[in-house]
XYZ file of C-alpha atoms in Angstrom:
453
model
C -6.510 20.033 35.539
C -8.670 22.539 34.028
C -12.321 22.483 33.891
C -14.121 22.423 30.377
C -17.484 21.793 29.511
C -19.769 20.849 26.767
C -23.470 20.287 26.167
C -23.205 16.727 28.732
C -21.825 19.405 31.491
C -18.365 19.868 33.113
C -15.130 17.592 32.599
C -11.499 18.296 34.263
C -9.290 18.134 31.546
C -5.027 18.016 32.017
C -4.208 21.450 31.848
C -1.009 20.748 29.765
C -3.203 19.644 26.645
C -4.897 21.909 24.362
C -8.066 19.165 24.079
C -11.341 19.853 25.154
C -14.556 18.160 26.915
C -15.600 15.680 24.157
C -11.949 14.634 23.135
C -11.588 13.718 27.172
C -15.005 12.075 27.175
C -13.601 9.830 24.659
C -10.341 9.073 26.085
C -12.661 7.918 29.126
C -15.062 6.091 27.128
C -13.174 4.044 24.825
C -9.864 2.656 26.498
C -9.905 0.115 24.133
C -6.663 -1.093 22.480
C -3.332 0.497 21.512
C -4.669 1.644 18.093
C -4.988 5.465 17.797
C -5.945 7.872 15.102
C -3.266 7.765 12.225
C -1.243 11.034 11.779
C -2.240 10.929 8.038
C -5.993 11.332 9.251
C -4.816 14.393 11.508
C -3.065 16.004 8.775
C -6.059 15.026 6.444
C -7.894 16.914 8.637
C -5.946 19.566 9.332
C -5.990 20.413 5.152
C -9.817 19.876 5.580
C -10.393 22.398 8.320
C -8.234 24.916 6.874
C -10.110 24.658 3.703
C -13.266 25.146 4.939
C -11.919 27.855 7.556
C -10.702 29.804 4.201
C -14.139 28.801 2.412
C -16.130 30.372 5.130
C -14.032 33.657 5.397
C -14.738 33.644 1.794
C -18.628 33.678 1.994
C -18.419 36.128 5.657
C -19.286 32.986 7.554
C -16.434 33.748 9.659
C -14.166 36.649 10.094
C -10.674 37.055 8.243
C -9.487 36.877 11.569
C -10.859 33.656 12.660
C -10.189 31.807 9.283
C -6.413 32.821 9.813
C -6.301 31.974 13.258
C -7.768 28.669 11.996
C -5.470 28.339 9.092
C -2.440 29.172 11.433
C -3.242 26.678 13.530
C -3.748 24.126 10.935
C -0.867 24.496 9.206
C 1.173 24.097 12.255
C -0.696 20.447 12.836
C 0.305 19.603 9.335
C 3.771 20.325 10.390
C 3.528 17.902 13.380
C 3.895 20.834 15.998
C 0.737 19.325 17.974
C 1.419 15.827 17.533
C 0.591 14.421 21.322
C -3.014 16.475 21.082
C -4.707 13.560 19.139
C -4.863 10.392 21.609
C -7.976 8.911 20.597
C -8.583 5.776 20.059
C -9.377 4.082 16.376
C -12.046 2.010 18.272
C -14.609 5.082 18.820
C -17.824 6.143 17.246
C -18.268 4.756 14.029
C -18.649 8.151 12.353
C -15.190 9.592 13.785
C -17.178 12.604 15.394
C -14.921 12.131 18.441
C -11.673 12.464 15.972
C -13.641 15.718 14.249
C -14.198 17.123 17.486
C -10.812 16.515 18.984
C -9.201 18.539 16.081
C -11.819 21.210 16.268
C -11.234 21.692 20.265
C -7.372 21.597 19.832
C -7.302 24.379 16.498
C -9.670 26.385 18.955
C -7.630 26.304 21.961
C -4.415 26.882 19.793
C -5.978 30.041 18.114
C -7.340 31.392 22.097
C -3.812 31.193 23.168
C -2.413 33.362 20.265
C -5.541 35.713 20.958
C -8.494 34.627 18.654
C -11.135 33.328 20.920
C -12.834 30.474 19.073
C -15.619 27.860 19.441
C -15.034 24.252 18.338
C -18.193 23.907 16.993
C -19.760 27.482 16.187
C -16.243 28.528 14.046
C -13.811 25.585 14.115
C -16.812 23.153 12.829
C -18.658 25.740 10.617
C -20.690 24.591 7.902
C -19.451 20.921 8.500
C -20.812 18.112 10.532
C -18.494 14.581 11.156
C -20.647 13.109 8.877
C -18.809 15.068 6.090
C -15.469 16.017 7.524
C -14.426 12.358 8.130
C -15.268 10.817 5.012
C -13.564 13.450 3.643
C -10.270 13.680 5.454
C -10.365 9.711 5.172
C -10.263 10.350 1.535
C -7.841 13.120 1.350
C -5.364 10.831 3.407
C -5.946 7.775 1.442
C -5.374 9.646 -1.127
C -2.452 11.360 -0.133
C -0.798 8.142 0.850
C -0.966 6.258 -2.218
C 0.435 9.400 -4.040
C 3.255 10.454 -1.819
C 3.763 6.943 -0.089
C 3.315 3.710 -2.196
C 3.500 5.046 -5.927
C 7.280 6.574 -5.339
C 7.929 3.348 -3.425
C 6.745 1.099 -6.404
C 8.231 3.121 -9.105
C 11.759 2.801 -7.158
C 11.130 -0.699 -6.908
C 10.630 -1.453 -10.601
C 13.691 0.855 -11.577
C 15.738 -1.692 -9.897
C 14.553 -4.589 -11.307
C 14.707 -2.594 -14.723
C 18.501 -2.112 -13.776
C 18.862 -6.089 -13.524
C 17.564 -6.948 -16.698
C 19.650 -4.067 -18.437
C 22.822 -5.711 -16.450
C 22.010 -9.613 -17.357
C 20.359 -9.232 -21.015
C 22.133 -12.454 -22.186
C 22.115 -15.356 -19.431
C 19.628 -17.869 -20.100
C 17.859 -20.139 -17.748
C 15.625 -22.770 -17.308
C 12.033 -21.849 -16.684
C 9.465 -23.616 -14.291
C 5.843 -24.400 -14.297
C 4.562 -26.163 -11.506
C 7.525 -26.097 -9.670
C 8.901 -28.420 -12.376
C 11.546 -27.950 -14.691
C 10.181 -25.827 -18.158
C 11.475 -24.842 -21.368
C 13.866 -21.827 -20.979
C 13.649 -18.299 -20.378
C 16.217 -15.221 -20.432
C 16.929 -14.224 -16.851
C 16.394 -10.691 -17.944
C 12.477 -11.789 -18.527
C 12.199 -13.415 -15.386
C 12.754 -10.189 -13.589
C 10.578 -8.327 -16.128
C 7.962 -10.347 -14.810
C 8.717 -9.115 -11.454
C 9.097 -5.345 -12.499
C 5.331 -5.387 -14.521
C 3.640 -7.230 -11.209
C 4.676 -3.547 -9.555
C 3.988 -1.711 -12.356
C 0.447 -3.044 -13.222
C -1.009 -2.468 -9.786
C 0.444 1.043 -9.908
C -1.206 1.856 -13.045
C -4.462 0.785 -11.709
C -4.238 2.819 -8.354
C -3.676 6.086 -11.176
C -6.958 5.354 -12.705
C -8.925 4.813 -9.571
C -7.580 7.619 -7.845
C -9.660 10.565 -9.105
C -12.593 8.741 -7.562
C -11.174 8.467 -4.338
C -10.479 12.227 -4.964
C -13.949 12.878 -4.676
C -15.202 14.312 -1.321
C -18.274 14.298 0.827
C -17.792 17.733 2.250
C -20.484 19.911 1.783
C -23.281 16.940 2.402
C -22.962 17.864 6.340
C -25.496 16.036 8.288
C -27.346 13.282 5.727
C -26.550 14.705 2.693
C -28.436 17.257 2.096
C -25.914 20.453 2.930
C -28.115 21.521 6.128
C -26.037 24.779 7.670
C -23.541 25.047 4.606
C -23.672 27.863 2.253
C -24.398 27.194 -1.074
C -21.234 25.745 -3.356
C -19.334 25.359 -0.057
C -18.068 22.083 -1.291
C -16.440 23.223 -4.330
C -15.232 26.363 -2.492
C -13.701 23.742 -0.103
C -12.153 21.539 -2.753
C -10.464 24.525 -4.496
C -8.873 25.612 -1.032
C -7.606 21.928 -0.531
C -6.087 22.000 -4.131
C -4.116 25.068 -3.082
C -2.964 23.408 0.053
C -2.217 20.238 -1.639
C -0.663 21.703 -4.800
C 2.470 19.286 -4.591
C 0.050 16.764 -5.219
C -1.065 15.443 -8.777
C -4.591 14.469 -7.751
C -7.025 17.122 -7.660
C -9.840 16.833 -5.327
C -13.619 17.422 -6.315
C -16.800 17.495 -4.715
C -18.996 14.128 -4.876
C -21.966 14.922 -6.920
C -24.286 13.219 -4.926
C -23.738 13.804 -0.957
C -26.679 10.824 -0.122
C -23.827 8.538 -1.867
C -20.751 9.939 -0.461
C -21.887 9.824 3.262
C -22.699 6.139 3.279
C -20.901 4.905 0.385
C -16.784 3.605 0.294
C -16.956 1.781 -2.843
C -14.003 4.131 -4.009
C -12.266 3.484 -1.156
C -12.446 -0.856 -1.471
C -11.729 -0.447 -5.068
C -8.268 1.405 -4.564
C -7.687 -0.664 -1.574
C -8.275 -3.491 -3.998
C -5.390 -2.540 -6.339
C -3.372 -2.014 -2.932
C -4.318 -5.784 -2.365
C -3.178 -6.623 -5.851
C -0.097 -4.910 -5.071
C 0.214 -7.040 -2.160
C -0.226 -10.441 -3.738
C 1.969 -9.471 -6.638
C 4.803 -8.490 -4.024
C 4.363 -11.933 -2.186
C 4.706 -13.669 -5.971
C 7.745 -11.613 -6.250
C 9.668 -12.349 -2.540
C 8.430 -16.395 -2.863
C 10.393 -16.579 -6.504
C 13.650 -14.416 -4.899
C 13.564 -17.011 -2.094
C 12.756 -20.240 -3.591
C 16.058 -19.050 -6.590
C 18.047 -18.165 -3.863
C 17.558 -21.453 -1.554
C 20.609 -23.086 -0.687
C 23.494 -22.506 -0.495
C 24.544 -25.615 -1.468
C 21.134 -27.978 -1.052
C 18.699 -25.609 -3.225
C 18.112 -24.173 -6.631
C 21.000 -21.312 -6.078
C 20.405 -19.288 -9.314
C 20.406 -16.112 -7.495
C 22.780 -14.699 -4.542
C 20.869 -12.194 -2.451
C 22.705 -9.935 -0.194
C 23.528 -11.476 3.457
C 22.068 -8.717 6.098
C 22.548 -10.637 9.288
C 22.888 -13.975 11.224
C 19.925 -16.510 10.250
C 20.033 -18.678 13.360
C 20.286 -18.782 16.778
C 21.750 -22.437 17.194
C 22.889 -22.758 13.382
C 26.585 -20.981 13.062
C 26.607 -19.546 9.153
C 23.174 -19.626 8.161
C 22.020 -16.633 6.435
C 17.945 -16.395 5.886
C 16.045 -14.488 3.240
C 14.634 -11.914 5.437
C 13.732 -9.122 3.806
C 11.569 -11.450 1.232
C 9.783 -12.819 4.427
C 8.830 -9.517 5.992
C 7.341 -8.700 2.215
C 5.268 -12.040 2.551
C 4.158 -11.138 6.165
C 3.222 -7.306 4.923
C 1.209 -9.299 1.842
C -0.911 -11.018 4.398
C -1.633 -8.185 6.744
C -2.984 -6.124 3.732
C -5.050 -8.754 2.502
C -6.581 -9.214 6.088
C -6.945 -5.426 5.507
C -9.082 -5.585 2.409
C -11.387 -8.231 4.255
C -11.891 -5.864 6.977
C -12.273 -2.787 4.372
C -14.821 -4.899 2.360
C -16.779 -5.688 5.323
C -16.935 -1.955 6.847
C -18.365 -0.894 3.433
C -20.878 -2.990 3.419
C -22.303 -1.721 6.340
C -23.732 1.748 5.182
C -27.430 2.331 6.929
C -29.758 4.702 5.225
C -27.872 8.137 5.386
C -24.338 7.254 6.860
C -21.319 4.554 7.063
C -20.306 4.139 10.972
C -17.429 1.948 10.262
C -14.659 4.526 9.279
C -12.273 4.995 11.911
C -11.665 0.913 11.200
C -11.725 1.659 7.447
C -9.307 4.463 7.717
C -6.697 2.639 10.109
C -6.777 -0.067 7.605
C -6.187 1.747 4.399
C -3.516 3.814 6.356
C -1.264 0.936 7.368
C -1.410 -0.950 4.301
C -0.515 1.702 2.390
C 2.273 2.626 4.889
C 3.468 -1.112 5.213
C 3.474 -1.417 1.372
C 5.626 1.401 0.694
C 7.840 0.805 3.687
C 8.326 -2.784 2.549
C 9.084 -2.256 -0.874
C 11.551 0.345 -0.278
C 13.618 -2.070 2.232
C 13.328 -5.008 -0.400
C 14.943 -2.900 -2.733
C 17.489 -1.246 -0.407
C 18.254 -4.680 1.493
C 17.923 -7.116 -1.100
C 17.233 -6.098 -5.011
C 19.609 -3.891 -5.341
C 22.021 -6.272 -4.240
C 20.978 -9.309 -6.276
C 23.305 -10.920 -8.597
C 22.562 -14.506 -11.242
C 24.777 -17.253 -10.290
C 25.241 -17.838 -13.870
C 26.937 -21.362 -13.862
C 24.616 -22.780 -12.009
C 21.632 -21.473 -14.269
C 23.927 -22.934 -16.988
C 24.221 -25.691 -15.465
C 20.118 -26.494 -14.538
C 19.783 -25.199 -18.389
C 21.829 -28.275 -19.719
C 20.712 -30.544 -17.555
C 17.050 -30.049 -18.020
C 14.438 -32.761 -19.632
C 12.638 -30.093 -20.849
C 14.933 -29.056 -23.337
C 13.508 -32.161 -25.285
C 10.481 -29.859 -26.129
C 12.148 -28.236 -29.085
C 12.769 -32.091 -30.547
C 8.651 -32.778 -30.392
C 8.786 -31.035 -33.965
C 10.759 -33.299 -35.760
C 9.899 -36.220 -33.763
C 7.175 -35.744 -32.650
C 5.294 -35.309 -29.121
C 5.274 -39.256 -27.985
C 8.809 -40.032 -29.105
C 9.731 -36.956 -27.450
C 8.177 -37.551 -24.335
C 9.554 -40.959 -24.301
C 13.021 -39.582 -25.044
C 12.695 -37.675 -21.773
C 11.003 -40.266 -19.372
C 14.011 -42.915 -20.530
C 16.516 -40.227 -19.848
C 15.217 -39.152 -16.671
C 14.800 -43.012 -15.782
C 18.732 -43.805 -16.651
C 19.788 -40.906 -15.369
C 21.764 -39.705 -18.440
C 21.319 -36.580 -20.602
C 18.993 -36.096 -23.631
C 21.544 -36.238 -26.403
C 22.834 -39.349 -24.791
C 19.480 -41.139 -25.021
C 18.679 -39.515 -28.640
C 21.994 -40.962 -29.633
C 21.578 -44.575 -28.047
C 17.892 -44.607 -29.884
C 19.657 -43.888 -32.883
C 17.029 -41.124 -33.706
C 19.773 -38.328 -34.504
C 22.956 -37.917 -35.245
C 25.551 -35.459 -32.576
C 25.377 -32.570 -35.326
C 21.835 -32.865 -35.732
C 20.896 -32.767 -32.073
C 22.867 -29.748 -31.243
C 21.336 -27.987 -34.449
C 17.827 -28.880 -32.853
C 18.505 -27.897 -29.091
C 19.868 -24.513 -28.592
C 18.622 -23.146 -26.181
C 19.240 -19.434 -27.318
C 16.648 -20.049 -29.627
C 14.316 -21.159 -27.313
C 13.249 -17.868 -25.808
């Protein structure tokens, strides 16, 4: 152990670690649950601290040596070199102060080991407050999680659906509404709906991200910018954009820091789009597992890959497990959305103190959605094929083909034909011929599924 000190006095810290007194106090006072700060938040903090150090160097608040030492440590943190140094619980102070100080302390100790003495508050935290750094890091992490994880995964899944559309343009099958037979559709049309269910929330995400990329940095404690140099927010954002230059979204200062410190409206909006994506993935997964149900006593209109045994007691059983994983992720994301919404409603006066739980839930949603879309694509969609003979049999057996008779025979007469055919267990054609309403040739000319799609 070694002795560290802060304004509360001395405390023992494990000698092998690079954190300091405030981190150790947080470990002692908040041993709550197993959830720790997401690695994406720590990396975002490293981006932010590096940018702040460079901006402080630009205005002479830090020496070139001090700014460079902080930047070097942050680069190493972003690369994952110091992953074991950020152990703090999500369930800590609601402003995230202890995580901010955890990062400050680790950076200071790394720099000191390399020969540049730094103070966690006076140097690493210069021109900053936990009140503007944690929300800024949260927004950086959220933007990067969406642009680097969610959107690429979604685009790969949409492309996989597009491949299926193009592979099977001519198969006609029965449509279904209310889980009941409806009029025909092309299989490619059905799949195009799945593709667009993925693409539409992505369009919404891309539209909302610039607002989320507006940062609180420069507001310091309550939004007034106390102890920060003039123009610090713009300088920091310029350096952040240079550090994250591969990212398509540019970070900008929030024009009203009193809004930035207390409101999480943009986070709620973007997570709402993630929830919309989760809802759509739930629909897609349910469609796929319904259509693949069987193999002999279900719909059986599509075949999906058989990845693993489905039962410990029923030999040979295979289940739609990828779809089930997606639906569970969707449920989790919907729950996370509720947590984020409630947390965002709790901004009091000049600060929201529900930041770590908001960060944890947002990052978890982004990570789960990205992973489950890649998993669904790799282990299900890429191997999904239509069972054309089953589709054709269901199509020809459907009573809703009667819809194309309604213009000639009238709605009520067509309904009578459908109900009579169902009651007698015969085909529509047989029923029409029995009633003498049309000749076989007339029926075949009118009832043509390819003209109904």
